[in-house]
PDB file of C-alpha atoms and ligand atoms in Angstrom:
ATOM      1  CA  MET O 123     -42.930  19.373 -49.321  1.00 57.00           C
ATOM      2  CA  SER O 124     -43.195  17.454 -46.045  1.00 72.00           C
ATOM      3  CA  ARG O 125     -40.604  18.131 -43.286  1.00 72.00           C
ATOM      4  CA  THR O 126     -39.469  14.394 -43.475  1.00 74.00           C
ATOM      5  CA  LEU O 127     -38.684  14.735 -47.215  1.00 68.00           C
ATOM      6  CA  TRP O 128     -36.558  17.930 -46.487  1.00 67.00           C
ATOM      7  CA  ILE O 129     -34.583  16.167 -43.894  1.00 64.00           C
ATOM      8  CA  ILE O 130     -33.932  13.138 -46.175  1.00 67.00           C
ATOM      9  CA  LEU O 131     -32.918  15.417 -48.882  1.00 65.00           C
ATOM     10  CA  GLY O 132     -31.020  17.728 -46.773  1.00 66.00           C
ATOM     11  CA  LEU O 133     -28.978  15.296 -44.566  1.00 60.00           C
ATOM     12  CA  PRO O 134     -26.659  14.034 -47.126  1.00 60.00           C
ATOM     13  CA  PHE O 135     -25.934  17.604 -48.150  1.00 58.00           C
ATOM     14  CA  LEU O 136     -25.075  18.649 -44.700  1.00 56.00           C
ATOM     15  CA  VAL O 137     -22.676  15.702 -44.027  1.00 54.00           C
ATOM     16  CA  PHE O 138     -21.121  16.159 -47.395  1.00 53.00           C
ATOM     17  CA  ASN O 139     -20.912  19.919 -46.924  1.00 51.00           C
ATOM     18  CA  ASN O 140     -19.256  19.634 -43.531  1.00 50.00           C
ATOM     19  CA  GLN O 141     -16.736  17.172 -44.737  1.00 48.00           C
ATOM     20  CA  ILE O 142     -15.662  18.464 -48.019  1.00 52.00           C
ATOM     21  CA  PHE O 143     -16.221  22.122 -47.519  1.00 60.00           C
ATOM     22  CA  ALA O 144     -15.268  22.660 -43.830  1.00 68.00           C
ATOM     23  CA  ILE O 145     -13.167  25.814 -44.195  1.00 78.00           C
ATOM     24  CA  GLU O 146      -9.962  25.729 -42.280  1.00 87.00           C
ATOM     25  CA  GLY O 147      -8.945  29.235 -41.552  1.00 94.00           C
ATOM     26  CA  ASN O 148      -5.370  30.063 -42.612  1.00 95.00           C
ATOM     27  CA  PRO O 149      -3.780  32.135 -39.905  1.00 94.00           C
ATOM     28  CA  ALA O 150      -0.915  33.421 -42.193  1.00 95.00           C
ATOM     29  CA  LEU O 151      -3.545  34.682 -44.698  1.00 95.00           C
ATOM     30  CA  GLY O 152      -5.572  36.108 -41.813  1.00 95.00           C
ATOM     31  CA  LYS O 153      -2.736  38.162 -40.531  1.00 92.00           C
ATOM     32  CA  LYS O 154      -2.455  39.918 -43.931  1.00 94.00           C
ATOM     33  CA  LYS O 155      -6.254  40.214 -44.139  1.00 95.00           C
ATOM     34  CA  SER O 156      -6.664  41.741 -40.680  1.00 91.00           C
ATOM     35  CA  GLU O 157      -4.164  44.438 -41.124  1.00 89.00           C
ATOM     36  CA  THR O 158      -6.839  46.958 -41.750  1.00 87.00           C
ATOM     37  CA  CYS O 159      -8.745  45.798 -38.637  1.00 89.00           C
ATOM     38  CA  LEU O 160      -5.780  46.368 -36.262  1.00 82.00           C
ATOM     39  CA  GLY O 161      -5.765  50.114 -36.792  1.00 78.00           C
ATOM     40  CA  CYS O 162      -8.846  49.920 -34.609  1.00 81.00           C
ATOM     41  CA  HIS O 163      -8.653  46.673 -32.747  1.00 82.00           C
ATOM     42  CA  GLY O 164      -5.761  45.048 -31.097  1.00 65.00           C
ATOM     43  CA  VAL O 165      -4.320  48.271 -29.724  1.00 54.00           C
ATOM     44  CA  THR O 166      -3.281  48.534 -26.065  1.00 53.00           C
ATOM     45  CA  GLY O 167      -6.112  49.638 -23.984  1.00 52.00           C
ATOM     46  CA  TYR O 168      -8.522  48.661 -26.764  1.00 54.00           C
ATOM     47  CA  SER O 169      -8.937  52.102 -28.043  1.00 54.00           C
ATOM     48  CA  ASN O 170      -8.491  53.021 -31.861  1.00 54.00           C
ATOM     49  CA  VAL O 171      -5.334  54.495 -32.990  1.00 55.00           C
ATOM     50  CA  TYR O 172      -6.152  57.997 -32.160  1.00 55.00           C
ATOM     51  CA  PRO O 173      -7.502  56.836 -29.345  1.00 53.00           C
ATOM     52  CA  SER O 174     -10.788  58.418 -29.424  1.00 58.00           C
ATOM     53  CA  TYR O 175     -13.060  55.639 -28.885  1.00 64.00           C
ATOM     54  CA  LYS O 176     -13.271  52.201 -27.321  1.00 73.00           C
ATOM     55  CA  VAL O 177     -13.279  48.973 -29.451  1.00 80.00           C
ATOM     56  CA  PRO O 178     -13.820  45.546 -28.248  1.00 84.00           C
ATOM     57  CA  LYS O 179     -10.869  43.245 -27.882  1.00 81.00           C
ATOM     58  CA  ILE O 180     -10.845  40.648 -30.768  1.00 88.00           C
ATOM     59  CA  GLY O 181      -7.358  39.317 -30.385  1.00 85.00           C
ATOM     60  CA  GLY O 182      -7.448  35.938 -28.536  1.00 87.00           C
ATOM     61  CA  GLN O 183     -11.133  35.839 -29.022  1.00 90.00           C
ATOM     62  CA  ASN O 184     -12.843  32.596 -29.754  1.00 94.00           C
ATOM     63  CA  LYS O 185     -12.734  31.713 -33.389  1.00 95.00           C
ATOM     64  CA  ASP O 186     -16.422  30.807 -33.830  1.00 96.00           C
ATOM     65  CA  TYR O 187     -17.530  33.954 -32.072  1.00 95.00           C
ATOM     66  CA  LEU O 188     -15.394  36.095 -34.352  1.00 95.00           C
ATOM     67  CA  ILE O 189     -16.914  34.403 -37.559  1.00 97.00           C
ATOM     68  CA  SER O 190     -20.443  34.650 -36.203  1.00 96.00           C
ATOM     69  CA  ALA O 191     -20.033  38.425 -35.240  1.00 97.00           C
ATOM     70  CA  LEU O 192     -18.620  39.142 -38.574  1.00 97.00           C
ATOM     71  CA  LYS O 193     -21.434  37.369 -40.311  1.00 97.00           C
ATOM     72  CA  ALA O 194     -23.828  39.203 -38.239  1.00 97.00           C
ATOM     73  CA  TYR O 195     -22.430  42.680 -39.197  1.00 97.00           C
ATOM     74  CA  LYS O 196     -22.265  41.740 -42.844  1.00 97.00           C
ATOM     75  CA  ALA O 197     -25.821  40.427 -42.839  1.00 97.00           C
ATOM     76  CA  GLY O 198     -26.978  43.453 -40.962  1.00 96.00           C
ATOM     77  CA  ASP O 199     -28.214  41.534 -37.944  1.00 96.00           C
ATOM     78  CA  ARG O 200     -25.693  43.355 -35.809  1.00 95.00           C
ATOM     79  CA  LYS O 201     -26.019  47.019 -36.476  1.00 94.00           C
ATOM     80  CA  HIS O 202     -22.804  49.129 -36.384  1.00 92.00           C
ATOM     81  CA  GLY O 203     -21.927  51.316 -39.334  1.00 92.00           C
ATOM     82  CA  THR O 204     -18.144  50.891 -39.033  1.00 90.00           C
ATOM     83  CA  MET O 205     -18.204  47.262 -38.535  1.00 91.00           C
ATOM     84  CA  GLN O 206     -20.611  46.694 -41.289  1.00 95.00           C
ATOM     85  CA  ALA O 207     -18.479  48.620 -43.581  1.00 94.00           C
ATOM     86  CA  ASN O 208     -15.550  46.564 -42.577  1.00 93.00           C
ATOM     87  CA  SER O 209     -17.329  43.209 -42.985  1.00 96.00           C
ATOM     88  CA  TYR O 210     -19.386  43.616 -46.072  1.00 94.00           C
ATOM     89  CA  ARG O 211     -16.473  42.936 -48.383  1.00 93.00           C
ATOM     90  CA  LEU O 212     -15.239  39.837 -46.465  1.00 97.00           C
ATOM     91  CA  SER O 213     -15.924  36.468 -48.005  1.00 96.00           C
ATOM     92  CA  GLU O 214     -16.698  33.419 -45.912  1.00 95.00           C
ATOM     93  CA  GLU O 215     -13.106  32.324 -46.390  1.00 95.00           C
ATOM     94  CA  ASP O 216     -11.627  35.716 -45.322  1.00 96.00           C
ATOM     95  CA  MET O 217     -13.664  35.462 -42.052  1.00 97.00           C
ATOM     96  CA  HIS O 218     -12.166  32.079 -41.435  1.00 97.00           C
ATOM     97  CA  ASP O 219      -8.755  33.150 -42.119  1.00 96.00           C
ATOM     98  CA  ILE O 220      -9.056  36.147 -39.935  1.00 96.00           C
ATOM     99  CA  ALA O 221     -10.711  34.418 -37.100  1.00 96.00           C
ATOM    100  CA  ALA O 222      -7.876  31.775 -37.247  1.00 95.00           C
ATOM    101  CA  TYR O 223      -5.277  34.412 -37.006  1.00 93.00           C
ATOM    102  CA  LEU O 224      -7.046  36.526 -34.222  1.00 91.00           C
ATOM    103  CA  SER O 225      -7.968  33.528 -32.222  1.00 92.00           C
ATOM    104  CA  SER O 226      -4.224  32.493 -32.288  1.00 91.00           C
ATOM    105  CA  VAL O 227      -2.860  35.812 -30.944  1.00 85.00           C
ATOM    106  CA  LYS O 228      -2.315  36.230 -27.206  1.00 75.00           C
TER     107      LYS O 228
HETATM  108  C1  HEC M 371     -12.748  52.013 -37.885  1.00 59.71           C
HETATM  109  C2  HEC M 371     -12.546  51.075 -36.816  1.00 59.71           C
HETATM  110  C3  HEC M 371     -12.634  49.616 -36.815  1.00 59.71           C
HETATM  111  C4  HEC M 371     -12.135  48.937 -37.901  1.00 59.71           C
HETATM  112  C5  HEC M 371     -11.172  49.250 -39.032  1.00 59.71           C
HETATM  113  C6  HEC M 371     -12.587  47.500 -37.568  1.00 59.71           C
HETATM  114  N1  HEC M 371     -13.396  47.494 -36.508  1.00 59.71           N
HETATM  115 FE1  HEC M 371     -14.269  45.809 -35.670  1.00 59.71          FE
HETATM  116  N2  HEC M 371     -15.174  46.954 -34.385  1.00 59.71           N
HETATM  117  C7  HEC M 371     -15.044  48.349 -34.214  1.00 59.71           C
HETATM  118  C8  HEC M 371     -16.045  48.871 -33.214  1.00 59.71           C
HETATM  119  C9  HEC M 371     -16.214  50.327 -32.726  1.00 59.71           C
HETATM  120  C10 HEC M 371     -16.689  47.669 -32.719  1.00 59.71           C
HETATM  121  C11 HEC M 371     -17.803  47.673 -31.705  1.00 59.71           C
HETATM  122  C12 HEC M 371     -19.159  47.686 -32.539  1.00 59.71           C
HETATM  123  C13 HEC M 371     -20.335  47.295 -31.811  1.00 59.71           C
HETATM  124  O1  HEC M 371     -20.572  47.852 -30.661  1.00 59.71           O
HETATM  125  O2  HEC M 371     -21.140  46.437 -32.226  1.00 59.71           O
HETATM  126  C14 HEC M 371     -16.210  46.595 -33.504  1.00 59.71           C
HETATM  127  C15 HEC M 371     -16.529  45.233 -33.172  1.00 59.71           C
HETATM  128  C16 HEC M 371     -16.024  44.131 -33.950  1.00 59.71           C
HETATM  129  C17 HEC M 371     -16.285  42.623 -33.431  1.00 59.71           C
HETATM  130  C18 HEC M 371     -17.216  42.276 -32.476  1.00 59.71           C
HETATM  131  C19 HEC M 371     -16.521  42.001 -31.134  1.00 59.71           C
HETATM  132  C20 HEC M 371     -17.379  41.636 -30.003  1.00 59.71           C
HETATM  133  O3  HEC M 371     -16.794  41.427 -28.924  1.00 59.71           O
HETATM  134  O4  HEC M 371     -18.515  41.323 -30.194  1.00 59.71           O
HETATM  135  C21 HEC M 371     -15.424  41.953 -34.293  1.00 59.71           C
HETATM  136  C22 HEC M 371     -15.443  40.424 -34.362  1.00 59.71           C
HETATM  137  C23 HEC M 371     -14.690  42.751 -35.100  1.00 59.71           C
HETATM  138  N3  HEC M 371     -15.004  44.177 -34.869  1.00 59.71           N
HETATM  139  C24 HEC M 371     -13.801  42.400 -35.966  1.00 59.71           C
HETATM  140  C25 HEC M 371     -13.074  43.281 -37.071  1.00 59.71           C
HETATM  141  C26 HEC M 371     -12.373  42.806 -38.249  1.00 59.71           C
HETATM  142  C27 HEC M 371     -12.134  41.405 -38.454  1.00 59.71           C
HETATM  143  C28 HEC M 371     -12.016  43.881 -38.894  1.00 59.71           C
HETATM  144  C29 HEC M 371     -11.125  44.052 -40.086  1.00 59.71           C
HETATM  145  C30 HEC M 371     -11.819  43.234 -41.200  1.00 59.71           C
HETATM  146  C31 HEC M 371     -12.500  44.958 -38.167  1.00 59.71           C
HETATM  147  N4  HEC M 371     -13.243  44.578 -37.005  1.00 59.71           N
HETATM  148  C32 HEC M 371     -12.319  46.456 -38.444  1.00 59.71           C
HETATM  149  C33 HEC M 371     -14.189  49.190 -35.017  1.00 59.71           C
HETATM  150  C34 HEC M 371     -13.487  48.868 -36.097  1.00 59.71           C
END
């Protein structure tokens, strides 16, 4: 199929998709969903609870960055056993909720 045809077919879908299915993360749900995450992240000094190793700061982080990082772990594009294990069960909606909550914390 020609590229033009793909664009013609794809454009209405993209517009539709963005308007109807734009997921607005819900910070209240995200707070619950990120409880497991905070055992490692969100601790003073950015170490895990024990604290035996360093973890990146995710509270207050940019929302889109958080979503793309989680997707990258889930897809295996970003390799890290722990985070791949923590992201594989997250749905697109979970990621948006979590990112909405985390980006709102100071
Ligand atoms: C067992 C500890 C642990 C748990 C639980 C955990 N993480 Fe992580 N997380 C890490 C570590 C370690 C890294 C750094 C990985 C790397 O170097 O790629 C990381 C990286 C990240 C990053 C990338 C940060 C950056 O600056 O690029 C995000 C986003 C993230 N975690 C979100 C989450 C979320 C959301 C959850 C809960 C669903 C979660 N993590 C649960 C340990 C954990």
